[in-house]
């Protein structure tokens, strides 16, 4: 009788252990949440045991109150109005990284470009078509070396200097949400905000995340989504900048939204889009813009000098056909024939 009871207890312990192990190893479901933010769409997929949409949207709202120039109460709007304030951590990290990238790109990337962007009608204020005298005047207050951060306060050489982080903030917001998921211990996720992406781990099919690069078709409404190529990615950030969706025509000439902060004029070279892969999305976003300013030759030289950065360029050939150039390191991500 005693042997029988011992056997039953042993059987119970074995079954309980199996049940506990099974519960421990049970994979959490993947959630997919979507919404609108910063005038664009976000799409986030992650493996977890609960819906994190309220927390994610609260974090995005905090971010908006820091770096959105369209929010009159945001930190950057108050800085642009020359109000006395100590900036928050979002602003400070974005500002400091932007200054680093400005130095690395010799001014091809510059967050003091706001007055020029506004003048050309591509900023947070709509301006008229500027003449050369206005451009020369605005160049006097455009230079990342004329602004600095001291003890959390922005110091300007000229009070007319205005900042715009539109070429870096969206990528940074992707990093911010990725960091939120990291704090939750989430190992598998994709964060996509307006086409800027951070991926980690694997997708619901247990494969690397598949991210497409769109063909640069003139499409201001973003209706066309034809793919140029598809990449297999994990544990990195990706961003694309292009002139094929934000532009206008005047007197038969096309003016793209990418403005060279060194000249004050929209770029006229043949790059249609630049996709950058980096360790974080903020860096990828800023460099994608810088490469659009540089042009293909200068961007290629930069990538060769910085092998940790990979890039994929689509540009217009002599006959208007799409042509591509990509770094050697990009080859390992490409899944479709070139």
Tab-separated table of C-alpha atoms in Angstrom:
chain	number	residue	atom	x	y	z
A	1	UNK	CA	0.000	0.000	0.000
A	2	UNK	CA	2.851	2.313	0.878
A	3	UNK	CA	4.579	1.504	-2.403
A	4	UNK	CA	1.379	2.305	-4.325
A	5	UNK	CA	1.055	5.716	-2.622
A	6	UNK	CA	4.712	6.490	-3.360
A	7	UNK	CA	4.137	5.590	-6.995
A	8	UNK	CA	1.069	7.872	-7.223
A	9	UNK	CA	2.987	10.759	-5.661
A	10	UNK	CA	5.877	10.221	-8.084
A	11	UNK	CA	3.473	10.116	-11.025
A	12	UNK	CA	1.801	13.313	-9.789
A	13	UNK	CA	5.146	15.097	-9.445
A	14	UNK	CA	6.205	14.029	-12.946
A	15	UNK	CA	2.924	15.259	-14.470
A	16	UNK	CA	3.128	18.528	-12.526
A	17	UNK	CA	6.690	19.057	-13.697
A	18	UNK	CA	5.712	18.373	-17.311
A	19	UNK	CA	2.796	20.839	-17.015
A	20	UNK	CA	5.012	23.553	-15.510
A	21	UNK	CA	7.663	23.074	-18.207
A	22	UNK	CA	5.030	23.133	-20.925
A	23	UNK	CA	3.599	26.376	-19.538
A	24	UNK	CA	7.086	27.856	-19.313
A	25	UNK	CA	7.956	26.936	-22.892
A	26	UNK	CA	4.603	27.940	-24.326
A	27	UNK	CA	5.151	30.708	-26.871
A	28	UNK	CA	3.268	33.946	-26.384
A	29	UNK	CA	1.116	35.143	-29.251
A	30	UNK	CA	2.177	37.872	-31.644
A	31	UNK	CA	0.208	41.105	-31.406
A	32	UNK	CA	-0.165	43.478	-34.326
A	33	UNK	CA	-1.275	47.032	-33.630
A	34	UNK	CA	-1.772	49.910	-36.049
A	35	UNK	CA	-2.667	53.571	-35.781
A	36	UNK	CA	-1.937	57.130	-36.827
A	37	UNK	CA	0.848	59.280	-35.419
A	38	UNK	CA	2.906	62.264	-36.619
A	39	UNK	CA	0.731	62.514	-39.732
A	40	UNK	CA	1.624	58.987	-40.811
A	41	UNK	CA	0.802	55.334	-40.030
A	42	UNK	CA	2.464	53.091	-37.474
A	43	UNK	CA	2.475	49.292	-37.667
A	44	UNK	CA	3.950	47.319	-34.758
A	45	UNK	CA	4.163	43.539	-34.390
A	46	UNK	CA	5.546	41.936	-31.235
A	47	UNK	CA	5.461	38.665	-29.287
A	48	UNK	CA	4.073	39.180	-25.799
A	49	UNK	CA	1.306	38.049	-23.477
A	50	UNK	CA	-0.743	41.268	-23.535
A	51	UNK	CA	-1.782	44.240	-25.668
A	52	UNK	CA	0.632	47.151	-25.253
A	53	UNK	CA	-1.162	49.669	-27.484
A	54	UNK	CA	-2.121	52.062	-24.628
A	55	UNK	CA	1.478	52.190	-23.372
A	56	UNK	CA	2.895	52.587	-26.870
A	57	UNK	CA	0.540	55.437	-27.734
A	58	UNK	CA	1.270	57.159	-24.416
A	59	UNK	CA	5.002	57.027	-25.218
A	60	UNK	CA	4.394	58.395	-28.721
A	61	UNK	CA	2.350	61.230	-27.232
A	62	UNK	CA	5.213	62.108	-24.875
A	63	UNK	CA	7.556	62.079	-27.855
A	64	UNK	CA	5.236	64.366	-29.826
A	65	UNK	CA	5.266	66.890	-26.986
A	66	UNK	CA	9.039	66.990	-27.266
A	67	UNK	CA	9.958	67.051	-30.965
A	68	UNK	CA	6.917	67.888	-33.086
A	69	UNK	CA	7.135	71.358	-34.693
A	70	UNK	CA	3.414	71.081	-35.481
A	71	UNK	CA	2.600	70.966	-31.752
A	72	UNK	CA	2.671	74.546	-30.408
A	73	UNK	CA	3.290	73.252	-26.880
A	74	UNK	CA	6.204	70.977	-27.784
A	75	UNK	CA	9.725	71.543	-26.539
A	76	UNK	CA	11.083	72.216	-30.036
A	77	UNK	CA	8.312	74.759	-30.756
A	78	UNK	CA	9.156	76.603	-27.548
A	79	UNK	CA	12.861	76.513	-28.434
A	80	UNK	CA	12.022	78.017	-31.819
A	81	UNK	CA	10.104	80.802	-30.052
A	82	UNK	CA	13.202	81.432	-27.904
A	83	UNK	CA	11.408	80.639	-24.656
A	84	UNK	CA	13.553	80.003	-21.603
A	85	UNK	CA	13.375	76.300	-20.761
A	86	UNK	CA	15.406	73.246	-19.906
A	87	UNK	CA	14.789	70.700	-22.650
A	88	UNK	CA	13.734	67.107	-21.974
A	89	UNK	CA	15.712	63.892	-22.547
A	90	UNK	CA	14.075	63.165	-25.926
A	91	UNK	CA	15.100	66.556	-27.282
A	92	UNK	CA	18.598	66.372	-25.841
A	93	UNK	CA	19.394	62.952	-27.249
A	94	UNK	CA	18.019	63.916	-30.674
A	95	UNK	CA	19.923	67.216	-30.661
A	96	UNK	CA	23.241	65.665	-29.612
A	97	UNK	CA	23.078	62.850	-32.150
A	98	UNK	CA	22.068	65.323	-34.855
A	99	UNK	CA	25.139	67.443	-34.121
A	100	UNK	CA	27.361	64.355	-34.392
A	101	UNK	CA	25.881	63.386	-37.751
A	102	UNK	CA	26.171	66.980	-39.005
A	103	UNK	CA	29.901	66.874	-38.266
A	104	UNK	CA	30.276	63.415	-39.818
A	105	UNK	CA	28.497	64.484	-43.013
A	106	UNK	CA	30.206	67.914	-43.189
A	107	UNK	CA	26.883	69.729	-42.958
A	108	UNK	CA	24.874	67.681	-45.453
A	109	UNK	CA	22.594	66.966	-42.494
A	110	UNK	CA	21.631	70.020	-40.446
A	111	UNK	CA	18.644	70.550	-38.130
A	112	UNK	CA	18.959	74.353	-38.419
A	113	UNK	CA	17.491	74.037	-41.919
A	114	UNK	CA	13.981	74.955	-40.685
A	115	UNK	CA	13.859	78.523	-42.110
A	116	UNK	CA	14.926	77.246	-45.543
A	117	UNK	CA	12.457	74.352	-45.477
A	118	UNK	CA	9.676	76.759	-44.529
A	119	UNK	CA	10.656	79.195	-47.284
A	120	UNK	CA	10.496	76.478	-49.922
A	121	UNK	CA	7.119	75.256	-48.651
A	122	UNK	CA	8.369	71.961	-47.196
A	123	UNK	CA	8.506	72.888	-43.507
A	124	UNK	CA	6.081	73.444	-40.662
A	125	UNK	CA	5.257	76.908	-42.035
A	126	UNK	CA	4.257	77.423	-45.658
A	127	UNK	CA	6.332	80.047	-47.432
A	128	UNK	CA	6.297	81.594	-50.880
A	129	UNK	CA	8.775	80.641	-53.576
A	130	UNK	CA	12.022	82.303	-52.378
A	131	UNK	CA	14.331	84.423	-54.529
A	132	UNK	CA	18.124	84.363	-54.352
A	133	UNK	CA	18.261	87.338	-51.967
A	134	UNK	CA	16.007	85.529	-49.489
A	135	UNK	CA	18.077	82.354	-49.787
A	136	UNK	CA	21.287	84.282	-49.105
A	137	UNK	CA	19.636	85.890	-46.075
A	138	UNK	CA	18.380	82.567	-44.692
A	139	UNK	CA	21.798	80.945	-45.148
A	140	UNK	CA	23.105	83.436	-42.578
A	141	UNK	CA	20.991	81.699	-39.917
A	142	UNK	CA	21.516	78.132	-41.182
A	143	UNK	CA	24.488	76.303	-39.699
A	144	UNK	CA	24.621	73.611	-37.033
A	145	UNK	CA	27.762	75.243	-35.614
A	146	UNK	CA	25.693	78.304	-34.645
A	147	UNK	CA	23.672	76.426	-32.028
A	148	UNK	CA	24.623	74.332	-29.005
A	149	UNK	CA	23.208	72.734	-25.874
A	150	UNK	CA	24.450	73.810	-22.438
A	151	UNK	CA	22.966	72.297	-19.262
A	152	UNK	CA	19.872	71.287	-21.234
A	153	UNK	CA	19.334	74.789	-22.656
A	154	UNK	CA	19.623	75.651	-26.348
A	155	UNK	CA	22.069	78.489	-27.025
A	156	UNK	CA	21.725	80.219	-30.413
A	157	UNK	CA	24.163	82.652	-31.998
A	158	UNK	CA	21.164	84.343	-33.620
A	159	UNK	CA	17.606	84.286	-32.197
A	160	UNK	CA	16.202	83.832	-35.728
A	161	UNK	CA	17.717	80.327	-35.897
A	162	UNK	CA	14.998	77.675	-35.928
A	163	UNK	CA	15.297	73.907	-35.600
A	164	UNK	CA	13.534	71.100	-37.413
A	165	UNK	CA	14.157	67.460	-36.524
A	166	UNK	CA	11.802	66.168	-39.226
A	167	UNK	CA	14.670	64.323	-40.931
A	168	UNK	CA	15.613	62.410	-37.790
A	169	UNK	CA	12.736	62.444	-35.270
A	170	UNK	CA	10.612	59.792	-36.951
A	171	UNK	CA	13.522	57.355	-36.913
A	172	UNK	CA	14.228	58.248	-33.302
A	173	UNK	CA	10.568	57.606	-32.373
A	174	UNK	CA	10.966	54.071	-33.762
A	175	UNK	CA	13.980	53.551	-31.485
A	176	UNK	CA	11.993	54.882	-28.521
A	177	UNK	CA	9.216	52.313	-29.028
A	178	UNK	CA	11.771	49.555	-29.630
A	179	UNK	CA	13.390	50.477	-26.292
A	180	UNK	CA	9.976	50.278	-24.614
A	181	UNK	CA	9.554	46.729	-25.966
A	182	UNK	CA	13.094	45.880	-24.845
A	183	UNK	CA	12.235	46.983	-21.298
A	184	UNK	CA	9.330	44.524	-21.379
A	185	UNK	CA	11.778	41.743	-22.193
A	186	UNK	CA	10.312	41.264	-25.675
A	187	UNK	CA	12.736	39.420	-27.954
A	188	UNK	CA	10.809	39.405	-31.244
A	189	UNK	CA	9.289	42.546	-32.741
A	190	UNK	CA	9.006	44.919	-35.693
A	191	UNK	CA	8.341	48.639	-35.188
A	192	UNK	CA	7.387	50.550	-38.343
A	193	UNK	CA	6.488	54.247	-38.209
A	194	UNK	CA	5.950	55.791	-41.615
A	195	UNK	CA	8.354	53.366	-43.274
A	196	UNK	CA	11.170	53.768	-40.750
A	197	UNK	CA	11.794	50.423	-39.102
A	198	UNK	CA	13.498	48.603	-36.248
A	199	UNK	CA	13.389	44.799	-36.193
A	200	UNK	CA	14.539	42.311	-33.590
A	201	UNK	CA	14.476	38.520	-33.391
A	202	UNK	CA	12.114	36.703	-35.741
A	203	UNK	CA	8.667	37.155	-37.249
A	204	UNK	CA	5.555	35.010	-36.461
A	205	UNK	CA	6.763	32.392	-38.990
A	206	UNK	CA	10.060	32.111	-37.123
A	207	UNK	CA	11.941	33.714	-40.022
A	208	UNK	CA	13.864	36.958	-40.341
A	209	UNK	CA	11.692	40.022	-40.862
A	210	UNK	CA	11.029	40.778	-44.553
A	211	UNK	CA	11.056	44.501	-45.349
A	212	UNK	CA	10.433	45.904	-48.815
A	213	UNK	CA	12.018	48.908	-50.530
A	214	UNK	CA	9.477	50.712	-52.701
A	215	UNK	CA	10.092	51.743	-56.272
A	216	UNK	CA	10.509	55.541	-56.371
A	217	UNK	CA	7.371	56.289	-58.368
A	218	UNK	CA	6.012	59.867	-58.361
A	219	UNK	CA	3.158	59.341	-55.935
A	220	UNK	CA	2.360	62.151	-53.526
A	221	UNK	CA	-0.621	60.214	-52.084
A	222	UNK	CA	1.422	57.029	-51.391
A	223	UNK	CA	-1.111	54.932	-53.313
A	224	UNK	CA	1.471	52.953	-55.279
A	225	UNK	CA	3.504	50.457	-53.267
A	226	UNK	CA	5.453	48.616	-56.000
A	227	UNK	CA	8.570	46.985	-54.560
A	228	UNK	CA	12.068	47.431	-55.918
A	229	UNK	CA	13.514	44.705	-53.698
A	230	UNK	CA	12.959	42.849	-50.410
A	231	UNK	CA	15.384	42.562	-47.503
A	232	UNK	CA	15.685	39.911	-44.757
A	233	UNK	CA	16.588	41.750	-41.562
A	234	UNK	CA	16.931	41.414	-37.813
A	235	UNK	CA	18.440	43.365	-34.891
A	236	UNK	CA	18.912	46.690	-36.697
A	237	UNK	CA	17.277	49.903	-37.881
A	238	UNK	CA	16.344	50.908	-41.425
A	239	UNK	CA	15.156	54.181	-42.947
A	240	UNK	CA	14.444	55.478	-46.447
A	241	UNK	CA	14.484	59.015	-47.764
A	242	UNK	CA	13.184	59.918	-51.205
A	243	UNK	CA	12.107	62.813	-53.386
A	244	UNK	CA	9.329	60.978	-55.195
A	245	UNK	CA	6.406	61.750	-52.842
A	246	UNK	CA	7.014	65.270	-51.564
A	247	UNK	CA	7.552	67.745	-54.401
A	248	UNK	CA	5.899	70.424	-56.486
A	249	UNK	CA	6.214	71.944	-59.967
A	250	UNK	CA	6.739	75.631	-60.689
A	251	UNK	CA	7.212	77.042	-64.186
A	252	UNK	CA	7.584	73.511	-65.510
A	253	UNK	CA	10.416	72.632	-63.109
A	254	UNK	CA	10.179	70.015	-60.377
A	255	UNK	CA	11.267	71.025	-56.864
A	256	UNK	CA	11.925	68.194	-54.404
A	257	UNK	CA	11.630	68.524	-50.633
A	258	UNK	CA	15.282	67.655	-49.930
A	259	UNK	CA	17.094	70.954	-49.447
A	260	UNK	CA	20.858	71.213	-49.324
A	261	UNK	CA	21.597	73.221	-46.154
A	262	UNK	CA	24.942	74.213	-47.651
A	263	UNK	CA	23.441	75.938	-50.709
A	264	UNK	CA	19.884	76.703	-49.589
A	265	UNK	CA	18.341	75.128	-52.699
A	266	UNK	CA	16.474	71.846	-53.331
A	267	UNK	CA	18.825	69.154	-54.621
A	268	UNK	CA	18.812	68.464	-58.364
A	269	UNK	CA	20.888	65.292	-58.673
A	270	UNK	CA	19.648	61.914	-59.896
A	271	UNK	CA	19.197	59.967	-56.615
A	272	UNK	CA	15.518	59.066	-56.236
A	273	UNK	CA	15.731	57.253	-52.896
A	274	UNK	CA	18.304	56.245	-50.312
A	275	UNK	CA	17.729	53.361	-47.897
A	276	UNK	CA	20.131	53.059	-44.974
A	277	UNK	CA	20.718	50.226	-42.499
A	278	UNK	CA	22.376	51.094	-39.184
A	279	UNK	CA	22.475	49.945	-35.573
A	280	UNK	CA	19.627	52.325	-34.714
A	281	UNK	CA	16.863	53.975	-36.713
A	282	UNK	CA	17.713	57.546	-35.725
A	283	UNK	CA	21.131	57.210	-37.369
A	284	UNK	CA	19.638	55.494	-40.420
A	285	UNK	CA	17.013	58.233	-40.802
A	286	UNK	CA	19.499	61.114	-40.585
A	287	UNK	CA	21.988	59.478	-42.955
A	288	UNK	CA	19.289	58.666	-45.518
A	289	UNK	CA	18.522	62.395	-45.662
A	290	UNK	CA	22.207	63.320	-45.767
A	291	UNK	CA	22.790	60.931	-48.686
A	292	UNK	CA	19.911	62.519	-50.606
A	293	UNK	CA	21.696	65.851	-50.135
A	294	UNK	CA	25.149	64.523	-51.018
A	295	UNK	CA	24.338	62.797	-54.281
A	296	UNK	CA	25.490	59.340	-55.305
A	297	UNK	CA	29.226	59.904	-55.594
A	298	UNK	CA	29.655	61.643	-52.238
A	299	UNK	CA	27.313	59.161	-50.512
A	300	UNK	CA	29.249	56.227	-51.955
A	301	UNK	CA	32.509	57.704	-50.643
A	302	UNK	CA	30.947	58.159	-47.187
A	303	UNK	CA	29.743	54.525	-47.061
A	304	UNK	CA	33.169	53.197	-48.047
A	305	UNK	CA	34.724	55.205	-45.220
A	306	UNK	CA	32.063	53.959	-42.753
A	307	UNK	CA	31.679	50.191	-43.334
A	308	UNK	CA	29.204	49.790	-40.434
A	309	UNK	CA	26.682	51.704	-42.568
A	310	UNK	CA	24.960	49.902	-45.436
A	311	UNK	CA	22.917	51.676	-48.084
A	312	UNK	CA	20.796	50.960	-51.156
A	313	UNK	CA	20.346	53.756	-53.708
A	314	UNK	CA	17.853	53.990	-56.532
A	315	UNK	CA	18.730	56.631	-59.091
A	316	UNK	CA	17.680	57.772	-62.532
A	317	UNK	CA	19.760	56.676	-65.508
A	318	UNK	CA	20.464	58.741	-68.621
A	319	UNK	CA	17.245	57.565	-70.249
A	320	UNK	CA	15.138	57.943	-67.106
A	321	UNK	CA	15.259	54.240	-66.200
A	322	UNK	CA	15.679	53.083	-62.597
A	323	UNK	CA	19.221	52.058	-61.716
A	324	UNK	CA	20.582	50.841	-58.382
A	325	UNK	CA	23.783	50.988	-56.395
A	326	UNK	CA	24.259	49.312	-53.030
A	327	UNK	CA	27.113	48.725	-50.637
A	328	UNK	CA	28.896	45.407	-50.426
A	329	UNK	CA	27.411	44.728	-46.984
A	330	UNK	CA	23.883	45.194	-48.321
A	331	UNK	CA	24.124	42.018	-50.398
A	332	UNK	CA	23.572	39.732	-47.415
A	333	UNK	CA	20.128	41.262	-46.791
A	334	UNK	CA	18.771	41.213	-50.353
A	335	UNK	CA	16.400	38.323	-51.071
A	336	UNK	CA	15.239	39.158	-54.616
A	337	UNK	CA	17.348	39.005	-57.795
A	338	UNK	CA	18.923	42.295	-58.899
